[in-house]
Structures are given as structure tokens and as C-alpha cells.
Amino acid sequence: PAPGRETKDMLGQLQGEKPFILISEDAYVKGTSGYVTVKPDNYKIGQMLAEQLIQNDTEQLENKKIGVVLGRAETEEAANRIAGLKDGLEGYDCEIAWEYNYAGGNQNISDIIASKEQVDYLAVLDNWALEELGEAAEENKYHGAQIYGVGSSEKAIVLLDNQNIKCLLVPDDYEMGYK
């Protein structure tokens, strides 16, 4: 990812002089930068996570509460994933109780999420946050909330195997460049 307005301006100066392609994420700006970007359909990823929540809940999410953990708020990825999730849940009797933007660093995300309003499901739309939250799930830190997430790391797959995560959507980073 390319953070901030300065990066967008620098890329603007390079455009036409040197060829470049952004991979996985666009520059961190409102909307799109207009640069060539190879990335997954983040809106569809959010919708697919909503579909899995609905399919796997015997009551089709009736009266259920969902906590949403996103990556950096300023990214197109986070904005599109949450939009897809919300649209996918529209018409179902569930509530997104809260949203939290994870930016990495020194945050103890498992403690922060454990202190939030209790929910039935955690929808984790960021790989790094998913890894940290999945590790702490062994301790029942989230009061029985089931974790549904998006991730592509080996660690995320191990957490799914160990049943720390209920559902894992894995974007195919290799295949996305060919569609």
C-alpha cells in the first residue's frame, strides 16, 4: 500500500516517466487514485463474508450482534470491504454493534476488542488483525464470539485448522492478476 497524499503526488510526478503498477491496494486516498492497480474485489470479499455468516447461522443472524474489525480506515480496501459486508447483511435482523480500525503497531487489539460490547460474531476484514485476534481466541477472550475473517497467511490457515477461526476467506493473490 502507498500511504498518504505525498505518495500520490510523488507517483503523479513519475507517471509518464517510469511505468509502475500498484499491487493489492491503491494509494491511501479518498476514492481511487486513477493509477493502474491489480487488487482483489474487496467489495465482493465483504459480501462473501456476509454470505458465510448468514449460511452458517441456524437462525440466519436473527437478533445477532456483529463486531467488525477493519484495517487502516483510510484505505480503499477497508472502505470497500465494510460496504460489501453491510450490503450483504442488509435485510437480515442483525446489528453491527461496533467497528474498530486496526492500524498495527503497539495496539493490543485482543484486549481492545475484548473490552468492547459483547457480540455473537467478529467479522475481521484485515489479515494482521485476524492473526492477533485468532491467537487470543483460545482463551475465550471474546465471550464465545465466533471469528469470521479475511486472510491469506499461513498463520491464518493454522488458526482455522485449530478452530480459533470459524470461517476464513482467502483472496487468491496469484490469480487476481489474471482476471
mmCIF file of C-alpha atoms in Angstrom:
data_model
loop_
_atom_site.group_PDB
_atom_site.id
_atom_site.type_symbol
_atom_site.label_atom_id
_atom_site.label_comp_id
_atom_site.label_asym_id
_atom_site.label_seq_id
_atom_site.Cartn_x
_atom_site.Cartn_y
_atom_site.Cartn_z
ATOM 1 C CA PRO A 1 0.000 0.000 0.000
ATOM 2 C CA ALA A 2 1.074 3.525 -0.699
ATOM 3 C CA PRO A 3 0.317 5.776 2.293
ATOM 4 C CA GLY A 4 -0.857 9.349 2.095
ATOM 5 C CA ARG A 5 -1.201 12.299 -0.202
ATOM 6 C CA GLU A 6 2.571 12.726 -0.581
ATOM 7 C CA THR A 7 2.860 9.284 -2.142
ATOM 8 C CA LYS A 8 0.046 10.035 -4.568
ATOM 9 C CA ASP A 9 1.769 13.283 -5.553
ATOM 10 C CA MET A 10 5.119 11.516 -6.000
ATOM 11 C CA LEU A 11 3.504 8.837 -8.165
ATOM 12 C CA GLY A 12 1.865 11.623 -10.186
ATOM 13 C CA GLN A 13 5.299 13.041 -10.938
ATOM 14 C CA LEU A 14 6.561 9.619 -12.027
ATOM 15 C CA GLN A 15 3.573 8.916 -14.226
ATOM 16 C CA GLY A 16 4.644 9.120 -17.840
ATOM 17 C CA GLU A 17 8.355 8.913 -16.948
ATOM 18 C CA LYS A 18 8.513 5.474 -15.369
ATOM 19 C CA PRO A 19 5.980 2.670 -15.612
ATOM 20 C CA PHE A 20 4.532 1.395 -12.326
ATOM 21 C CA ILE A 21 1.655 -0.730 -11.098
ATOM 22 C CA LEU A 22 0.275 -0.784 -7.573
ATOM 23 C CA ILE A 23 -0.260 -4.322 -6.265
ATOM 24 C CA SER A 24 -3.009 -5.348 -3.799
ATOM 25 C CA GLU A 25 -4.023 -1.816 -2.781
ATOM 26 C CA ASP A 26 -4.444 1.607 -4.279
ATOM 27 C CA ALA A 27 -2.788 4.700 -2.806
ATOM 28 C CA TYR A 28 -4.338 5.776 0.525
ATOM 29 C CA VAL A 29 -6.651 8.482 -0.720
ATOM 30 C CA LYS A 30 -10.415 9.071 -0.764
ATOM 31 C CA GLY A 31 -11.838 7.200 -3.742
ATOM 32 C CA THR A 32 -9.396 5.812 -6.271
ATOM 33 C CA SER A 33 -6.078 7.283 -7.373
ATOM 34 C CA GLY A 34 -6.544 6.529 -11.061
ATOM 35 C CA TYR A 35 -3.293 4.542 -11.213
ATOM 36 C CA VAL A 36 -3.125 1.029 -12.588
ATOM 37 C CA THR A 37 -3.797 -1.258 -9.636
ATOM 38 C CA VAL A 38 -4.028 -5.041 -9.507
ATOM 39 C CA LYS A 39 -6.144 -5.944 -6.497
ATOM 40 C CA PRO A 40 -8.921 -8.243 -5.340
ATOM 41 C CA ASP A 41 -12.566 -7.211 -5.477
ATOM 42 C CA ASN A 42 -12.737 -6.009 -1.876
ATOM 43 C CA TYR A 43 -16.441 -5.200 -2.058
ATOM 44 C CA LYS A 44 -17.162 -8.793 -3.127
ATOM 45 C CA ILE A 45 -14.961 -10.090 -0.297
ATOM 46 C CA GLY A 46 -17.143 -8.205 2.205
ATOM 47 C CA GLN A 47 -20.291 -9.593 0.570
ATOM 48 C CA MET A 48 -18.917 -13.140 0.652
ATOM 49 C CA LEU A 49 -18.138 -12.848 4.358
ATOM 50 C CA ALA A 50 -21.741 -11.716 4.937
ATOM 51 C CA GLU A 51 -22.977 -14.746 2.951
ATOM 52 C CA GLN A 52 -20.920 -17.085 5.139
ATOM 53 C CA LEU A 53 -22.249 -15.505 8.335
ATOM 54 C CA ILE A 54 -25.826 -15.947 7.111
ATOM 55 C CA GLN A 55 -25.333 -19.520 5.839
ATOM 56 C CA ASN A 56 -23.589 -20.753 8.980
ATOM 57 C CA ASP A 57 -26.032 -19.267 11.490
ATOM 58 C CA THR A 58 -29.010 -21.564 12.075
ATOM 59 C CA GLU A 59 -31.244 -18.561 12.795
ATOM 60 C CA GLN A 60 -29.969 -16.558 9.776
ATOM 61 C CA LEU A 61 -28.495 -13.935 12.135
ATOM 62 C CA GLU A 62 -31.836 -13.119 13.780
ATOM 63 C CA ASN A 63 -31.141 -10.761 16.709
ATOM 64 C CA LYS A 64 -27.380 -11.313 16.377
ATOM 65 C CA LYS A 65 -24.711 -8.689 17.014
ATOM 66 C CA ILE A 66 -21.580 -8.391 14.918
ATOM 67 C CA GLY A 67 -18.361 -6.562 15.734
ATOM 68 C CA VAL A 68 -16.299 -5.528 12.727
ATOM 69 C CA VAL A 69 -12.524 -5.144 12.715
ATOM 70 C CA LEU A 70 -11.021 -3.377 9.713
ATOM 71 C CA GLY A 71 -7.524 -2.416 8.710
ATOM 72 C CA ARG A 72 -6.464 1.186 8.187
ATOM 73 C CA ALA A 73 -9.559 3.371 7.859
ATOM 74 C CA GLU A 74 -8.147 5.449 5.036
ATOM 75 C CA THR A 75 -7.699 2.556 2.620
ATOM 76 C CA GLU A 76 -9.953 1.719 -0.284
ATOM 77 C CA GLU A 77 -9.680 -1.921 0.839
ATOM 78 C CA ALA A 78 -11.253 -1.216 4.243
ATOM 79 C CA ALA A 79 -13.967 1.041 2.803
ATOM 80 C CA ASN A 80 -14.973 -1.464 0.122
ATOM 81 C CA ARG A 81 -14.899 -4.499 2.400
ATOM 82 C CA ILE A 82 -17.136 -2.900 5.029
ATOM 83 C CA ALA A 83 -19.507 -1.625 2.312
ATOM 84 C CA GLY A 84 -19.789 -5.142 0.864
ATOM 85 C CA LEU A 85 -20.342 -6.645 4.315
ATOM 86 C CA LYS A 86 -23.071 -4.119 5.197
ATOM 87 C CA ASP A 87 -24.824 -4.547 1.856
ATOM 88 C CA GLY A 88 -24.637 -8.337 2.218
ATOM 89 C CA LEU A 89 -26.268 -8.163 5.658
ATOM 90 C CA GLU A 90 -28.993 -5.747 4.566
ATOM 91 C CA GLY A 91 -32.458 -7.138 5.151
ATOM 92 C CA TYR A 92 -31.357 -9.520 7.913
ATOM 93 C CA ASP A 93 -32.315 -8.938 11.530
ATOM 94 C CA CYS A 94 -28.774 -8.411 12.794
ATOM 95 C CA GLU A 95 -26.839 -5.415 14.031
ATOM 96 C CA ILE A 96 -23.296 -4.234 13.517
ATOM 97 C CA ALA A 97 -22.702 -3.283 17.139
ATOM 98 C CA TRP A 98 -19.359 -1.579 16.571
ATOM 99 C CA GLU A 99 -16.475 -1.098 14.133
ATOM 100 C CA TYR A 100 -12.802 -0.860 15.007
ATOM 101 C CA ASN A 101 -9.938 0.194 12.738
ATOM 102 C CA TYR A 102 -6.708 -1.654 13.388
ATOM 103 C CA ALA A 103 -3.535 0.124 12.362
ATOM 104 C CA GLY A 104 -0.969 -2.288 13.820
ATOM 105 C CA GLY A 105 1.887 -1.094 15.930
ATOM 106 C CA ASN A 106 1.705 -1.221 19.703
ATOM 107 C CA GLN A 107 -2.054 -1.751 19.932
ATOM 108 C CA ASN A 108 -3.094 -4.751 21.989
ATOM 109 C CA ILE A 109 -6.022 -5.497 19.728
ATOM 110 C CA SER A 110 -7.201 -8.574 21.617
ATOM 111 C CA ASP A 111 -7.634 -6.535 24.830
ATOM 112 C CA ILE A 112 -9.296 -3.669 22.948
ATOM 113 C CA ILE A 113 -11.797 -5.978 21.239
ATOM 114 C CA ALA A 114 -12.452 -7.943 24.455
ATOM 115 C CA SER A 115 -13.390 -4.673 26.192
ATOM 116 C CA LYS A 116 -15.965 -3.717 23.550
ATOM 117 C CA GLU A 117 -19.655 -4.592 23.671
ATOM 118 C CA GLN A 118 -20.144 -8.352 23.595
ATOM 119 C CA VAL A 119 -21.116 -9.698 20.162
ATOM 120 C CA ASP A 120 -22.061 -13.038 18.621
ATOM 121 C CA TYR A 121 -19.637 -12.736 15.701
ATOM 122 C CA LEU A 122 -16.406 -10.924 14.914
ATOM 123 C CA ALA A 123 -16.034 -10.063 11.227
ATOM 124 C CA VAL A 124 -12.323 -9.399 10.788
ATOM 125 C CA LEU A 125 -11.527 -7.816 7.435
ATOM 126 C CA ASP A 126 -7.755 -7.475 7.905
ATOM 127 C CA ASN A 127 -5.203 -10.311 7.851
ATOM 128 C CA TRP A 128 -2.924 -8.913 10.590
ATOM 129 C CA ALA A 129 -5.792 -8.233 12.962
ATOM 130 C CA LEU A 130 -7.179 -11.709 12.223
ATOM 131 C CA GLU A 131 -3.891 -13.329 13.251
ATOM 132 C CA GLU A 132 -3.753 -11.488 16.581
ATOM 133 C CA LEU A 133 -7.424 -11.989 17.405
ATOM 134 C CA GLY A 134 -7.321 -15.641 16.376
ATOM 135 C CA GLU A 135 -4.399 -16.352 18.712
ATOM 136 C CA ALA A 136 -6.256 -14.909 21.707
ATOM 137 C CA ALA A 137 -9.483 -16.780 20.864
ATOM 138 C CA GLU A 138 -8.115 -19.894 22.573
ATOM 139 C CA GLU A 139 -8.642 -18.174 25.911
ATOM 140 C CA ASN A 140 -12.352 -17.461 25.137
ATOM 141 C CA LYS A 141 -11.381 -13.817 25.379
ATOM 142 C CA TYR A 142 -14.304 -12.700 23.202
ATOM 143 C CA HIS A 143 -17.083 -14.319 25.275
ATOM 144 C CA GLY A 144 -17.861 -17.036 22.723
ATOM 145 C CA ALA A 145 -17.974 -14.772 19.667
ATOM 146 C CA GLN A 146 -17.153 -16.733 16.538
ATOM 147 C CA ILE A 147 -14.477 -15.241 14.313
ATOM 148 C CA TYR A 148 -15.060 -14.910 10.576
ATOM 149 C CA GLY A 149 -12.204 -13.317 8.710
ATOM 150 C CA VAL A 150 -10.228 -12.481 5.625
ATOM 151 C CA GLY A 151 -6.614 -13.557 5.494
ATOM 152 C CA SER A 152 -4.009 -15.146 3.317
ATOM 153 C CA SER A 153 -1.190 -16.022 5.671
ATOM 154 C CA GLU A 154 -0.084 -19.471 6.732
ATOM 155 C CA LYS A 155 -0.788 -18.432 10.316
ATOM 156 C CA ALA A 156 -4.430 -17.634 9.463
ATOM 157 C CA ILE A 157 -4.823 -21.095 7.938
ATOM 158 C CA VAL A 158 -3.317 -22.737 11.033
ATOM 159 C CA LEU A 159 -5.757 -20.747 13.210
ATOM 160 C CA LEU A 160 -8.624 -22.072 11.069
ATOM 161 C CA ASP A 161 -7.275 -25.629 11.393
ATOM 162 C CA ASN A 162 -7.089 -25.193 15.174
ATOM 163 C CA GLN A 163 -10.694 -23.888 15.168
ATOM 164 C CA ASN A 164 -9.702 -20.493 16.562
ATOM 165 C CA ILE A 165 -11.374 -19.055 13.457
ATOM 166 C CA LYS A 166 -14.762 -20.340 12.296
ATOM 167 C CA CYS A 167 -14.519 -19.177 8.673
ATOM 168 C CA LEU A 168 -11.633 -17.880 6.556
ATOM 169 C CA LEU A 169 -11.878 -16.199 3.167
ATOM 170 C CA VAL A 170 -8.558 -16.363 1.338
ATOM 171 C CA PRO A 171 -8.057 -13.869 -1.515
ATOM 172 C CA ASP A 172 -6.067 -15.543 -4.288
ATOM 173 C CA ASP A 173 -3.265 -13.015 -4.796
ATOM 174 C CA TYR A 174 -1.788 -15.014 -7.689
ATOM 175 C CA GLU A 175 -4.983 -15.443 -9.682
ATOM 176 C CA MET A 176 -6.208 -11.845 -9.225
ATOM 177 C CA GLY A 177 -3.573 -10.553 -11.656
ATOM 178 C CA TYR A 178 -5.048 -12.593 -14.479
ATOM 179 C CA LYS A 179 -8.689 -11.532 -14.285
#
